[in-house]
Amino acid sequence: MDIREMRKIDHITETIKSYDNYKNFFDDIILIPISSSTSDLNKVDLNIKLYGKILNAPILINAMTGGAQGLEKYNEAFARAAKENKIAMAVGSQKAGLINKELIKTYSVVRKVNPDGLIFANISAIESIENMKRSVEMIQADAIQLHINHGQELSMAEGDRDFSNILNNIEEAVKKLHVPVIVKEVGTGISKEAARKFAELGVRNFDTGGLGGTNFPYIEEQRLGSSNHLLSEIGIPTPASIIEVKSVVDYNSIIFASGGIRTSMHIVKALLLGAHIAGLASYFLKKYTDFGEKFLSEDIAKMIMEIKKIFVVMNFQNLEDVKNGKIVLKNEIKEWIDQRI
Ligand SMILES: Cc1cc2nc3c(=O)[nH]c(=O)nc-3n(C[C@H](O)[C@H](O)[C@H](O)COP(=O)(O)O)c2cc1C
């Protein structure tokens, strides 16, 4: 097994170990319920049309696995849960599959299980356009996530050090790939300055990957056995990142809220802040690891029903109505917005 495969397995183990190292910034958002709501639970419609396909609910099983022998069982379970609940899914970084053909099946299993599903490819923004194209082809992806993870790479002994190509690569990807390009952070969050830059390059899809949930610099520090926290302390809380991105991008851009989303309430709050869809990674990994595939799928169905119940209390009948929702911000997120927006 090469270093990349071993690292992926470490990431799964460390994610579960550090699962409670979590900060819930969503507590700083209060929903205003509407007692005069006339919404009907049986008719609440969470359908969203994205990249030409229709989802039952604005939920994404975010990028995690594939990339080491034996890991297809994770992607297979995630793909089946995504299919059963008609939600979106991304595979983990496909670099390992580009280097070693034997690992391709750990990713392509998702298309086999869910031939009509909304599935995203995933590769680093420092990769060449050829590798991006090959990643899309490997799983017949509907869109590609280009991940940006300076903090994680710099926290790794063997990580990348040179990010000078990323903006050129992203611009080329937007122009040359035949699928939508999603620029994705992995736990440090996208600022309004960065979002503006990406938007200038033609990017219309943003995955916030904010602070609060899985913290990859922290995981890499743990793998190194370092008690010195450096880059794991830097990050934009996910709710703040959603608001920052929303404040500068085109009205027709798509914002994925991710980083520390673990409940139906977090998802609704993220939508109220301006996100279109929520991506959950470690929460689904933990549920699958602890309780198995059947539980995972049922848990997603339960989450969707909970979102519908919150919608009734908020007087929403569909995702369009979320625009009329009212919230109050407090504490850290309120201070953040007062200073930054
Ligand atoms: C085990 C694991 C592996 C991951 N691998 C990738 C990856 O290969 N590419 C990527 O863009 N993000 C990767 N991520 C990051 C997630 O997609 C997500 O951005 C991040 O975990 C924050 O979401 P969370 O707090 O819900 O876990 C991984 C996350 C986990 C937990």
mmCIF file of N, CA, C and O in Angstrom, residues 148 150 163-172 174-175 181 183 190-206 244-250 253 340:
data_model
loop_
_atom_site.group_PDB
_atom_site.id
_atom_site.type_symbol
_atom_site.label_atom_id
_atom_site.label_comp_id
_atom_site.label_asym_id
_atom_site.label_seq_id
_atom_site.Cartn_x
_atom_site.Cartn_y
_atom_site.Cartn_z
ATOM 1 N N ILE A 148 -9.428 22.828 -2.434
ATOM 2 C CA ILE A 148 -8.338 23.733 -2.075
ATOM 3 C C ILE A 148 -8.090 23.513 -0.597
ATOM 4 O O ILE A 148 -9.025 23.574 0.199
ATOM 5 N N HIS A 150 -4.862 24.466 1.460
ATOM 6 C CA HIS A 150 -3.521 24.928 1.844
ATOM 7 C C HIS A 150 -3.166 24.485 3.270
ATOM 8 O O HIS A 150 -2.067 23.993 3.511
ATOM 9 N N PHE A 163 1.408 26.506 -4.453
ATOM 10 C CA PHE A 163 0.007 26.675 -4.881
ATOM 11 C C PHE A 163 -0.103 27.726 -5.995
ATOM 12 O O PHE A 163 -1.174 28.253 -6.245
ATOM 13 N N SER A 164 1.031 28.003 -6.635
ATOM 14 C CA SER A 164 1.058 29.119 -7.582
ATOM 15 C C SER A 164 0.179 28.883 -8.806
ATOM 16 O O SER A 164 -0.177 29.830 -9.498
ATOM 17 N N ASN A 165 -0.186 27.630 -9.071
ATOM 18 C CA ASN A 165 -0.978 27.327 -10.279
ATOM 19 C C ASN A 165 -2.472 27.363 -10.082
ATOM 20 O O ASN A 165 -3.210 27.236 -11.058
ATOM 21 N N ILE A 166 -2.922 27.435 -8.829
ATOM 22 C CA ILE A 166 -4.349 27.096 -8.632
ATOM 23 C C ILE A 166 -5.322 28.014 -9.382
ATOM 24 O O ILE A 166 -6.295 27.535 -9.932
ATOM 25 N N LEU A 167 -5.032 29.301 -9.435
ATOM 26 C CA LEU A 167 -6.009 30.182 -10.103
ATOM 27 C C LEU A 167 -6.032 29.929 -11.608
ATOM 28 O O LEU A 167 -7.107 29.874 -12.222
ATOM 29 N N ASN A 168 -4.844 29.728 -12.195
ATOM 30 C CA ASN A 168 -4.800 29.395 -13.633
ATOM 31 C C ASN A 168 -5.546 28.100 -13.902
ATOM 32 O O ASN A 168 -6.292 27.984 -14.879
ATOM 33 N N ASN A 169 -5.323 27.110 -13.029
ATOM 34 C CA ASN A 169 -5.973 25.804 -13.227
ATOM 35 C C ASN A 169 -7.491 25.915 -13.145
ATOM 36 O O ASN A 169 -8.218 25.309 -13.932
ATOM 37 N N ILE A 170 -7.953 26.690 -12.159
ATOM 38 C CA ILE A 170 -9.409 26.831 -11.983
ATOM 39 C C ILE A 170 -10.014 27.532 -13.200
ATOM 40 O O ILE A 170 -11.039 27.115 -13.738
ATOM 41 N N GLU A 171 -9.330 28.572 -13.657
ATOM 42 C CA GLU A 171 -9.835 29.308 -14.828
ATOM 43 C C GLU A 171 -9.907 28.383 -16.050
ATOM 44 O O GLU A 171 -10.890 28.371 -16.797
ATOM 45 N N GLU A 172 -8.854 27.585 -16.224
ATOM 46 C CA GLU A 172 -8.826 26.658 -17.358
ATOM 47 C C GLU A 172 -9.942 25.611 -17.217
ATOM 48 O O GLU A 172 -10.610 25.262 -18.192
ATOM 49 N N VAL A 174 -12.830 25.900 -15.677
ATOM 50 C CA VAL A 174 -14.141 26.498 -15.976
ATOM 51 C C VAL A 174 -14.332 26.602 -17.485
ATOM 52 O O VAL A 174 -15.423 26.336 -18.007
ATOM 53 N N LYS A 175 -13.248 26.947 -18.196
ATOM 54 C CA LYS A 175 -13.374 27.125 -19.656
ATOM 55 C C LYS A 175 -13.450 25.793 -20.401
ATOM 56 O O LYS A 175 -14.183 25.662 -21.368
ATOM 57 N N VAL A 181 -17.934 23.372 -12.455
ATOM 58 C CA VAL A 181 -16.771 23.312 -11.559
ATOM 59 C C VAL A 181 -17.181 23.903 -10.207
ATOM 60 O O VAL A 181 -17.675 25.031 -10.142
ATOM 61 N N VAL A 183 -15.694 24.999 -6.641
ATOM 62 C CA VAL A 183 -14.477 25.228 -5.861
ATOM 63 C C VAL A 183 -14.808 24.911 -4.403
ATOM 64 O O VAL A 183 -15.779 25.421 -3.850
ATOM 65 N N ILE A 190 -14.280 29.547 2.893
ATOM 66 C CA ILE A 190 -14.017 30.478 1.781
ATOM 67 C C ILE A 190 -14.421 31.883 2.228
ATOM 68 O O ILE A 190 -15.536 32.097 2.680
ATOM 69 N N SER A 191 -13.494 32.821 2.094
ATOM 70 C CA SER A 191 -13.770 34.218 2.464
ATOM 71 C C SER A 191 -14.419 34.941 1.286
ATOM 72 O O SER A 191 -14.384 34.452 0.157
ATOM 73 N N LYS A 192 -14.933 36.130 1.548
ATOM 74 C CA LYS A 192 -15.542 36.891 0.434
ATOM 75 C C LYS A 192 -14.471 37.323 -0.555
ATOM 76 O O LYS A 192 -14.725 37.395 -1.761
ATOM 77 N N GLU A 193 -13.253 37.584 -0.059
ATOM 78 C CA GLU A 193 -12.183 37.997 -0.976
ATOM 79 C C GLU A 193 -11.849 36.855 -1.940
ATOM 80 O O GLU A 193 -11.683 37.071 -3.150
ATOM 81 N N ALA A 194 -11.751 35.639 -1.392
ATOM 82 C CA ALA A 194 -11.433 34.485 -2.241
ATOM 83 C C ALA A 194 -12.594 34.202 -3.201
ATOM 84 O O ALA A 194 -12.379 33.944 -4.388
ATOM 85 N N ALA A 195 -13.816 34.280 -2.674
ATOM 86 C CA ALA A 195 -14.989 33.999 -3.524
ATOM 87 C C ALA A 195 -15.041 34.976 -4.693
ATOM 88 O O ALA A 195 -15.340 34.607 -5.830
ATOM 89 N N ARG A 196 -14.712 36.248 -4.416
ATOM 90 C CA ARG A 196 -14.724 37.269 -5.475
ATOM 91 C C ARG A 196 -13.695 36.902 -6.545
ATOM 92 O O ARG A 196 -13.951 36.989 -7.740
ATOM 93 N N LYS A 197 -12.516 36.471 -6.080
ATOM 94 C CA LYS A 197 -11.454 36.074 -7.009
ATOM 95 C C LYS A 197 -11.911 34.897 -7.875
ATOM 96 O O LYS A 197 -11.759 34.914 -9.097
ATOM 97 N N PHE A 198 -12.472 33.860 -7.229
ATOM 98 C CA PHE A 198 -12.934 32.689 -7.984
ATOM 99 C C PHE A 198 -14.029 33.104 -8.982
ATOM 100 O O PHE A 198 -14.050 32.633 -10.116
ATOM 101 N N ALA A 199 -14.920 33.992 -8.524
ATOM 102 C CA ALA A 199 -16.018 34.427 -9.396
ATOM 103 C C ALA A 199 -15.462 35.144 -10.627
ATOM 104 O O ALA A 199 -15.967 34.968 -11.742
ATOM 105 N N GLU A 200 -14.407 35.925 -10.438
ATOM 106 C CA GLU A 200 -13.774 36.618 -11.587
ATOM 107 C C GLU A 200 -13.249 35.616 -12.617
ATOM 108 O O GLU A 200 -13.141 35.909 -13.795
ATOM 109 N N LEU A 201 -12.900 34.431 -12.140
ATOM 110 C CA LEU A 201 -12.385 33.394 -13.047
ATOM 111 C C LEU A 201 -13.517 32.620 -13.718
ATOM 112 O O LEU A 201 -13.270 31.711 -14.504
ATOM 113 N N GLY A 202 -14.752 32.947 -13.343
ATOM 114 C CA GLY A 202 -15.900 32.281 -13.965
ATOM 115 C C GLY A 202 -16.545 31.225 -13.079
ATOM 116 O O GLY A 202 -17.494 30.559 -13.501
ATOM 117 N N VAL A 203 -16.054 31.062 -11.853
ATOM 118 C CA VAL A 203 -16.628 30.039 -10.967
ATOM 119 C C VAL A 203 -18.020 30.471 -10.513
ATOM 120 O O VAL A 203 -18.229 31.627 -10.142
ATOM 121 N N ARG A 204 -18.962 29.524 -10.552
ATOM 122 C CA ARG A 204 -20.330 29.814 -10.115
ATOM 123 C C ARG A 204 -20.793 28.848 -9.030
ATOM 124 O O ARG A 204 -21.957 28.877 -8.634
ATOM 125 N N ASN A 205 -19.921 27.976 -8.580
ATOM 126 C CA ASN A 205 -20.303 26.946 -7.595
ATOM 127 C C ASN A 205 -19.250 26.918 -6.497
ATOM 128 O O ASN A 205 -18.062 26.746 -6.790
ATOM 129 N N PHE A 206 -19.705 27.094 -5.255
ATOM 130 C CA PHE A 206 -18.779 27.251 -4.136
ATOM 131 C C PHE A 206 -19.173 26.302 -3.011
ATOM 132 O O PHE A 206 -20.334 26.265 -2.617
ATOM 133 N N GLU A 244 -20.386 35.280 3.871
ATOM 134 C CA GLU A 244 -19.339 35.995 3.112
ATOM 135 C C GLU A 244 -19.448 35.695 1.620
ATOM 136 O O GLU A 244 -19.420 36.597 0.788
ATOM 137 N N VAL A 245 -19.556 34.408 1.287
ATOM 138 C CA VAL A 245 -19.616 34.028 -0.134
ATOM 139 C C VAL A 245 -20.875 34.639 -0.764
ATOM 140 O O VAL A 245 -20.821 35.270 -1.818
ATOM 141 N N LYS A 246 -21.983 34.468 -0.070
ATOM 142 C CA LYS A 246 -23.272 34.980 -0.581
ATOM 143 C C LYS A 246 -23.195 36.485 -0.877
ATOM 144 O O LYS A 246 -23.815 36.971 -1.824
ATOM 145 N N SER A 247 -22.426 37.199 -0.042
ATOM 146 C CA SER A 247 -22.402 38.661 -0.158
ATOM 147 C C SER A 247 -21.702 39.152 -1.425
ATOM 148 O O SER A 247 -21.858 40.306 -1.790
ATOM 149 N N VAL A 248 -20.944 38.281 -2.083
ATOM 150 C CA VAL A 248 -20.189 38.782 -3.248
ATOM 151 C C VAL A 248 -20.474 38.052 -4.565
ATOM 152 O O VAL A 248 -20.048 38.525 -5.618
ATOM 153 N N VAL A 249 -21.156 36.901 -4.518
ATOM 154 C CA VAL A 249 -21.292 36.143 -5.768
ATOM 155 C C VAL A 249 -22.598 36.485 -6.494
ATOM 156 O O VAL A 249 -23.510 37.038 -5.893
ATOM 157 N N ASP A 250 -22.664 36.128 -7.784
ATOM 158 C CA ASP A 250 -23.851 36.330 -8.616
ATOM 159 C C ASP A 250 -25.068 35.636 -8.021
ATOM 160 O O ASP A 250 -24.926 34.569 -7.431
ATOM 161 N N SER A 253 -25.385 31.906 -8.654
ATOM 162 C CA SER A 253 -24.350 30.974 -8.168
ATOM 163 C C SER A 253 -24.963 29.963 -7.208
ATOM 164 O O SER A 253 -25.994 30.225 -6.588
ATOM 165 N N ARG A 340 -17.413 42.236 9.095
ATOM 166 C CA ARG A 340 -16.962 41.805 7.775
ATOM 167 C C ARG A 340 -17.932 42.076 6.622
ATOM 168 O O ARG A 340 -17.534 42.058 5.482
#
